[in-house]
mmCIF file of C-alpha atoms in Angstrom:
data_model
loop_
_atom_site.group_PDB
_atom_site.id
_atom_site.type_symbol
_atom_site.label_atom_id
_atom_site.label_comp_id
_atom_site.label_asym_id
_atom_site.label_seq_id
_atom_site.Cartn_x
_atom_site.Cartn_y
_atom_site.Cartn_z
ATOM 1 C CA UNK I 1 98.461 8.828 199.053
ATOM 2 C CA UNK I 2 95.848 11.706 200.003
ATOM 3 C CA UNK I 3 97.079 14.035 202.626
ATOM 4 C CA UNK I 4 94.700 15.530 205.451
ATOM 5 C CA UNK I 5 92.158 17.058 203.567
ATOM 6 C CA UNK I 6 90.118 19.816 205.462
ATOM 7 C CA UNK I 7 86.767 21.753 204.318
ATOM 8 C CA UNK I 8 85.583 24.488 203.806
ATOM 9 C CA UNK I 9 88.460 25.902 202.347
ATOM 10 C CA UNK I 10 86.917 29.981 203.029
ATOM 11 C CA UNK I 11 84.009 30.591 205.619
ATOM 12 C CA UNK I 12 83.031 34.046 205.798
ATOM 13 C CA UNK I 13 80.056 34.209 207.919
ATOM 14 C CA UNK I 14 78.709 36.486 210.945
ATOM 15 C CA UNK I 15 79.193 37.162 213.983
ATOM 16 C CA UNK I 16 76.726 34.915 216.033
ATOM 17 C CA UNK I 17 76.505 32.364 213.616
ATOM 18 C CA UNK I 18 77.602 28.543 213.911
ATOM 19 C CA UNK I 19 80.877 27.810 212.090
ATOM 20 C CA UNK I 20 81.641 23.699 211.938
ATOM 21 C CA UNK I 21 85.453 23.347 210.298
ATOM 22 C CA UNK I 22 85.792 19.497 209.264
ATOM 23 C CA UNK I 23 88.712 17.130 208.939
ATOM 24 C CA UNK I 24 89.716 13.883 207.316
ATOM 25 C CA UNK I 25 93.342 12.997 208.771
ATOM 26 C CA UNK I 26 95.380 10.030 207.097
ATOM 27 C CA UNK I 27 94.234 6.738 206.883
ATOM 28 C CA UNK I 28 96.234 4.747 209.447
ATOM 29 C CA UNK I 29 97.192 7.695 211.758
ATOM 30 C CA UNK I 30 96.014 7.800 215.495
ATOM 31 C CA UNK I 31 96.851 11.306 216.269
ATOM 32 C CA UNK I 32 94.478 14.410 215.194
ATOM 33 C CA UNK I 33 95.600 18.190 215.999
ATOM 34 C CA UNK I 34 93.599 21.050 215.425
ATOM 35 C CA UNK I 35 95.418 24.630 215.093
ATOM 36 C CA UNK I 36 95.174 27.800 214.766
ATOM 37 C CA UNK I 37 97.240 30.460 212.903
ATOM 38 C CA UNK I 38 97.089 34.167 213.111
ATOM 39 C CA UNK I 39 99.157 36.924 212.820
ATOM 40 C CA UNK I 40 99.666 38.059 216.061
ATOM 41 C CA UNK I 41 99.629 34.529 217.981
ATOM 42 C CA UNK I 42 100.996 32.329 215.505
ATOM 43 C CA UNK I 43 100.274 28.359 215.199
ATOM 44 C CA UNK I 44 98.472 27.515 218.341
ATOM 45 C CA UNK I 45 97.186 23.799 219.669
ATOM 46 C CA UNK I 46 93.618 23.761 220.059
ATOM 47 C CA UNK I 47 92.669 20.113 221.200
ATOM 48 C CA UNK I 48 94.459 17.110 220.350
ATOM 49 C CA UNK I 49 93.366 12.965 219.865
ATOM 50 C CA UNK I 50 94.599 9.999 220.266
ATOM 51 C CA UNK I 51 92.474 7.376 218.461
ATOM 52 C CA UNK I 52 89.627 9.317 218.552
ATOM 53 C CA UNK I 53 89.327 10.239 222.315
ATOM 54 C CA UNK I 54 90.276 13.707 223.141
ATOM 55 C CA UNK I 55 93.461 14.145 225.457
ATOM 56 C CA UNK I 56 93.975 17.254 225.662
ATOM 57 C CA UNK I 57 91.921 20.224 225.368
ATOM 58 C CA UNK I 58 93.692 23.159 227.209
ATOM 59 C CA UNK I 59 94.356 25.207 224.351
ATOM 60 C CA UNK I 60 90.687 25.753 223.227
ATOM 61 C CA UNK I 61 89.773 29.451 224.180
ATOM 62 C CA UNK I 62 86.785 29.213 225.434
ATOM 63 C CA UNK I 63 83.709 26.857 225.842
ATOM 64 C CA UNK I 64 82.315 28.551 222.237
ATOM 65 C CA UNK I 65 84.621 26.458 220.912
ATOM 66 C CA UNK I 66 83.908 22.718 220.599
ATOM 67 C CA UNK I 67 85.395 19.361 218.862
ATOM 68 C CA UNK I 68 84.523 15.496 218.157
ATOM 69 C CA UNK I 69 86.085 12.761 216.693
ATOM 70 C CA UNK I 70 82.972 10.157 215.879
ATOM 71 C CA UNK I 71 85.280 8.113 213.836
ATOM 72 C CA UNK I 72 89.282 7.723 212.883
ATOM 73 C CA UNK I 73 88.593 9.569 209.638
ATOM 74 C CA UNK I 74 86.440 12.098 210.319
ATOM 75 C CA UNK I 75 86.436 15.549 212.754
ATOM 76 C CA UNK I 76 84.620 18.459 213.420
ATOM 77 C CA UNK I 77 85.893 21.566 214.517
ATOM 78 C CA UNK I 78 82.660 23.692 216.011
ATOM 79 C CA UNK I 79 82.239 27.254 217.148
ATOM 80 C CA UNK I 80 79.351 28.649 218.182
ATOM 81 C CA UNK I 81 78.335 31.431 218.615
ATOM 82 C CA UNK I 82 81.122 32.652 216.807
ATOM 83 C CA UNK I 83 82.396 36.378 217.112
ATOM 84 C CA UNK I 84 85.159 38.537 214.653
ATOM 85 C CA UNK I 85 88.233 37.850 217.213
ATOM 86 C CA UNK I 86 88.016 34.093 216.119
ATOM 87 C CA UNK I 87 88.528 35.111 212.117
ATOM 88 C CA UNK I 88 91.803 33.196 211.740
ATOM 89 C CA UNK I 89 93.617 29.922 209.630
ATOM 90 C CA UNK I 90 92.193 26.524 211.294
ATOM 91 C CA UNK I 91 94.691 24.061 210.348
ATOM 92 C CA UNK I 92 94.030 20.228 210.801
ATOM 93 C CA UNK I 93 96.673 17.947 211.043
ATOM 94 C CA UNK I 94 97.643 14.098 212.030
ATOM 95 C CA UNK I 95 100.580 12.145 212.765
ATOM 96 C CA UNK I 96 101.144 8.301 213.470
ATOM 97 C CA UNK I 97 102.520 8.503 216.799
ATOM 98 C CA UNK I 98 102.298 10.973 219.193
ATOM 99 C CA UNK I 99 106.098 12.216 218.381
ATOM 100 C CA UNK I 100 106.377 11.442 215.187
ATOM 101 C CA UNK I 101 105.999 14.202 212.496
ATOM 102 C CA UNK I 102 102.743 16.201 212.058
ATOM 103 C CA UNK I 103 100.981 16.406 208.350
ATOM 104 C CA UNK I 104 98.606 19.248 208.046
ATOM 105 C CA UNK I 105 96.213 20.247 205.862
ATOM 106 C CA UNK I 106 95.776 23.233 204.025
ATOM 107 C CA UNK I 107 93.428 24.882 206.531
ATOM 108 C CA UNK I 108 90.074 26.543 206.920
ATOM 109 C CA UNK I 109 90.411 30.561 206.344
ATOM 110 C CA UNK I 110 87.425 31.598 208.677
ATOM 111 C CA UNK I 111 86.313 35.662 208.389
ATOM 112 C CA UNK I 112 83.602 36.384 211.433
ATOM 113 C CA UNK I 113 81.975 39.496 210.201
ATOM 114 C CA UNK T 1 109.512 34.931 227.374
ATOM 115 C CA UNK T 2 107.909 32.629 224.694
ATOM 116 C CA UNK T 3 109.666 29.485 224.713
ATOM 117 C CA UNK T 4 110.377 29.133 221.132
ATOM 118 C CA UNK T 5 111.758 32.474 219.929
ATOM 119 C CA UNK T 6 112.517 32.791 215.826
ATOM 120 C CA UNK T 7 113.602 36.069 213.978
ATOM 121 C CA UNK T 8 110.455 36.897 211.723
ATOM 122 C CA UNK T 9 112.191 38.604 208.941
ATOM 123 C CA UNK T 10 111.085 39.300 206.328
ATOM 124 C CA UNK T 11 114.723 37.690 205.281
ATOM 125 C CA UNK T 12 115.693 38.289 201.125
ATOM 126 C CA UNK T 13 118.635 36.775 199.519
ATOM 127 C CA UNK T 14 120.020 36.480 195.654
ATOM 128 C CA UNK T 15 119.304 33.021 193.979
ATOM 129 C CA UNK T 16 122.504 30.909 194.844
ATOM 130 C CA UNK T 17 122.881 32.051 198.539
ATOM 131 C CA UNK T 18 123.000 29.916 201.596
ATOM 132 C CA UNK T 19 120.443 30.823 204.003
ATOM 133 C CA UNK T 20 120.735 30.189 207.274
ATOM 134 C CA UNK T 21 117.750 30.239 209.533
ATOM 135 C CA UNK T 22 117.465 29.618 213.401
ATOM 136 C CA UNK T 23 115.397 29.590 216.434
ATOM 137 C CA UNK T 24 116.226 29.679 219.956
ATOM 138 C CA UNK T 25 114.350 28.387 222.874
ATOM 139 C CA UNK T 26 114.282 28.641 226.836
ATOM 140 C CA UNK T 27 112.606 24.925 227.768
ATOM 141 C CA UNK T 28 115.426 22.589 227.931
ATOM 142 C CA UNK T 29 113.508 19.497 228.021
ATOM 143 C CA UNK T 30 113.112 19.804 224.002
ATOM 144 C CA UNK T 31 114.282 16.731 222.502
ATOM 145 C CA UNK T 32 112.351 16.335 219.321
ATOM 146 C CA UNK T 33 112.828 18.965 216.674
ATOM 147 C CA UNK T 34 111.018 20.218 213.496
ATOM 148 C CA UNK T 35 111.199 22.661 210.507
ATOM 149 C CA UNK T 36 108.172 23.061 208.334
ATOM 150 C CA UNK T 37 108.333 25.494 205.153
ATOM 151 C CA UNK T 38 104.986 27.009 204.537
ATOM 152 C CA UNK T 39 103.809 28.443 201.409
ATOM 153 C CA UNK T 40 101.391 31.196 201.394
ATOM 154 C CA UNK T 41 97.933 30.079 202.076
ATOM 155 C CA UNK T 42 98.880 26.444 202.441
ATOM 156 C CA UNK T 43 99.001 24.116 205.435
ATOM 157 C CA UNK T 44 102.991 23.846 207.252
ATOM 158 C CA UNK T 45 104.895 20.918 205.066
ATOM 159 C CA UNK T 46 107.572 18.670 206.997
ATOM 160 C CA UNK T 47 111.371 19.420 205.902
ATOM 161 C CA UNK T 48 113.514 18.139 208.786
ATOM 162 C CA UNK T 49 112.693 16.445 211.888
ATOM 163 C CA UNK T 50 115.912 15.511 214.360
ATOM 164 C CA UNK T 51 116.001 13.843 217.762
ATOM 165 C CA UNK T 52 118.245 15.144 220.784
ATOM 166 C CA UNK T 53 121.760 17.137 219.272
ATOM 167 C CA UNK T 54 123.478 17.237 216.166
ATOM 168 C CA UNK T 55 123.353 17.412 212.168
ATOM 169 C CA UNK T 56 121.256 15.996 209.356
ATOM 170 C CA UNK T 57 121.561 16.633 205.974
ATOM 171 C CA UNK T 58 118.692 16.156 203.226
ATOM 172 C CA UNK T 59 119.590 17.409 199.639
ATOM 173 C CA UNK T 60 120.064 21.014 199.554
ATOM 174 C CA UNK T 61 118.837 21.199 203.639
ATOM 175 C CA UNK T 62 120.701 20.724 206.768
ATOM 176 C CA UNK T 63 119.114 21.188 209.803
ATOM 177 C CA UNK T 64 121.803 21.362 213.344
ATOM 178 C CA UNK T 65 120.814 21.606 216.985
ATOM 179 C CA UNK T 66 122.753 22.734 220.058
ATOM 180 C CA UNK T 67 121.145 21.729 222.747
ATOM 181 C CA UNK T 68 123.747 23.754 225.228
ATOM 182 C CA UNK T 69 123.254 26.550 223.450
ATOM 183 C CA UNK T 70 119.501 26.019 223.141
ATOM 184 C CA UNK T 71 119.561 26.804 219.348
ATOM 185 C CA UNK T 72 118.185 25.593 216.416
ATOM 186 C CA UNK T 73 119.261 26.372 212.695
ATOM 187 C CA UNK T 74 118.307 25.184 208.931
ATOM 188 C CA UNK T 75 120.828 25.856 206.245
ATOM 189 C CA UNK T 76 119.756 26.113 202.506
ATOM 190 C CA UNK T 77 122.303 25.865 199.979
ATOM 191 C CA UNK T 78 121.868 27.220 196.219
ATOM 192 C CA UNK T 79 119.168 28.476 197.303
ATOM 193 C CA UNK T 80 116.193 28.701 194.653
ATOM 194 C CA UNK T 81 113.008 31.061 194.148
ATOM 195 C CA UNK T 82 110.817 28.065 195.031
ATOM 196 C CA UNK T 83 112.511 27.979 198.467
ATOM 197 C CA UNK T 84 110.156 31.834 198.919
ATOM 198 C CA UNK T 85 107.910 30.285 202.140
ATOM 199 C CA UNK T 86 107.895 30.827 205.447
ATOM 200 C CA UNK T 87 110.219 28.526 207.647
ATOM 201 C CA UNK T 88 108.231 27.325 211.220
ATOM 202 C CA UNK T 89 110.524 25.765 213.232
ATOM 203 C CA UNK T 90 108.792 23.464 215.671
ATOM 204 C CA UNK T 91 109.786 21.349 218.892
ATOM 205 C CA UNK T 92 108.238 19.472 221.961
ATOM 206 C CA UNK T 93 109.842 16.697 224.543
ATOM 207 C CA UNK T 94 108.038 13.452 225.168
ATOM 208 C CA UNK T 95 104.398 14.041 226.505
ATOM 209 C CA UNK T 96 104.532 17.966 225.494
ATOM 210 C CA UNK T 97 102.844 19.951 223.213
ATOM 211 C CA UNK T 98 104.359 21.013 219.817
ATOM 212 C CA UNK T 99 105.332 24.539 220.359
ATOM 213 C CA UNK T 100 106.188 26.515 216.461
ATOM 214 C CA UNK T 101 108.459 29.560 216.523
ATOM 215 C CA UNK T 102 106.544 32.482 215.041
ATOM 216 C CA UNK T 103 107.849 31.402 211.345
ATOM 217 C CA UNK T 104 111.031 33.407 209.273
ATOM 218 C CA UNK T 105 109.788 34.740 205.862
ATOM 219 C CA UNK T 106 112.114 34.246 203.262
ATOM 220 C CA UNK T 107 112.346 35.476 199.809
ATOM 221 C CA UNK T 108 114.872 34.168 196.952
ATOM 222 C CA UNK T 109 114.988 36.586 194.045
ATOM 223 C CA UNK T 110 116.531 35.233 190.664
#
């Protein structure tokens, strides 16, 4: 059975310049989580789904950063314009339920230059 | 305060040795609670997931909570060089957020 699968894999890009992470959660699950992992902050919720309508949005820093869900197997993760203080891990993940254990992918590795 | 607070390490122990890892937290509405092992550049993998108090055991893992004590803690036994991750332990209550402890890097040399 595939697990979340998440592309690119590496972005390096610069500063100013659109960044659009992508997402295919698990067939069958109606939750989709977007985090992100640094250093100094840790794991971090973004924005979170519930068959494909966004719920809750609170953690997403600031209106540079944007997401969509146009289907249940398929989402986009967009920045724009994107700046060096947003260089982190952008981790995916989905769960069937909204309790029930989270399955990530293996993330996005985004360098802003 | 953060509300999930977890000792970062790094943490190394001989092949063999029973680790013992823990978090502690401040919110006590927690009810559902997680431990993920991460290896390095790959995404958080489930170990243990436990509802309200008490043990469970899975192979070489056991994973206890106190909710009194507000504390968290996974146990390895014979522990193995492929256990080397980091350990993210992870909780929320019902309509919360999942909040991750900062992660506990652990190294088992053979």
């Amino acid at each position: 059975d595939a697990g979340v699968i998440q592309s690119p894999r590496h972005e390096v890009t610069e500063m100013g310049q659109e960044v659009t992470l992508r997402c295919k959660p698990i067939s069958g699950h109606d939750y989709l989580f977007w985090y992100r992992q640094t250093m100094m902050r840790g794991l971090e919720l973004l924005i979170y789904f519930n068959n494909n309508v966004p719920i809750d949005d609170s953690g997403m820093p600031e209106d540079r950063f944007s997401a969509k869900m146009p289907n249940a197997s398929f989402s986009t993760l967009k920045i724009q314009p994107s700046e060096p203080r947003d260089s982190a891990v952008y981790f995916c993940a989905s769960s069937f339920g909204r309790h029930q254990p989270q399955h990530f992918g293996d993330g996005t590795r985004l360098s802003i230059l | 305060q953060k509300e999930v607070e977890q000792d970062p390490g790094p943490l190394s122990v001989p092949e063999g040795a029973i680790v013992s890892l823990n978090c502690t937290y401040s919110n006590s509405a927690f009810q559902y609670f997680m431990w993920y092992r991460q290896y390095s550049r790959k995404g958080p993998e489930l170990l243990m997931y436990t509802y309200s108090s008490g043990n469970k055991e899975d192979g070489r893992f056991t994973a206890q909570v106190d909710k009194s004590s507000k504390y968290i803690s996974l146990f390895i036994r014979d522990s193995q060089p492929s256990d080397s991750a980091t350990y993210l332990c992870a909780m929320t209550y019902q309509g919360g957020k999942l909040i991750f402890g900062q992660g506990t890097e652990l190294s088992v040399k053979p």
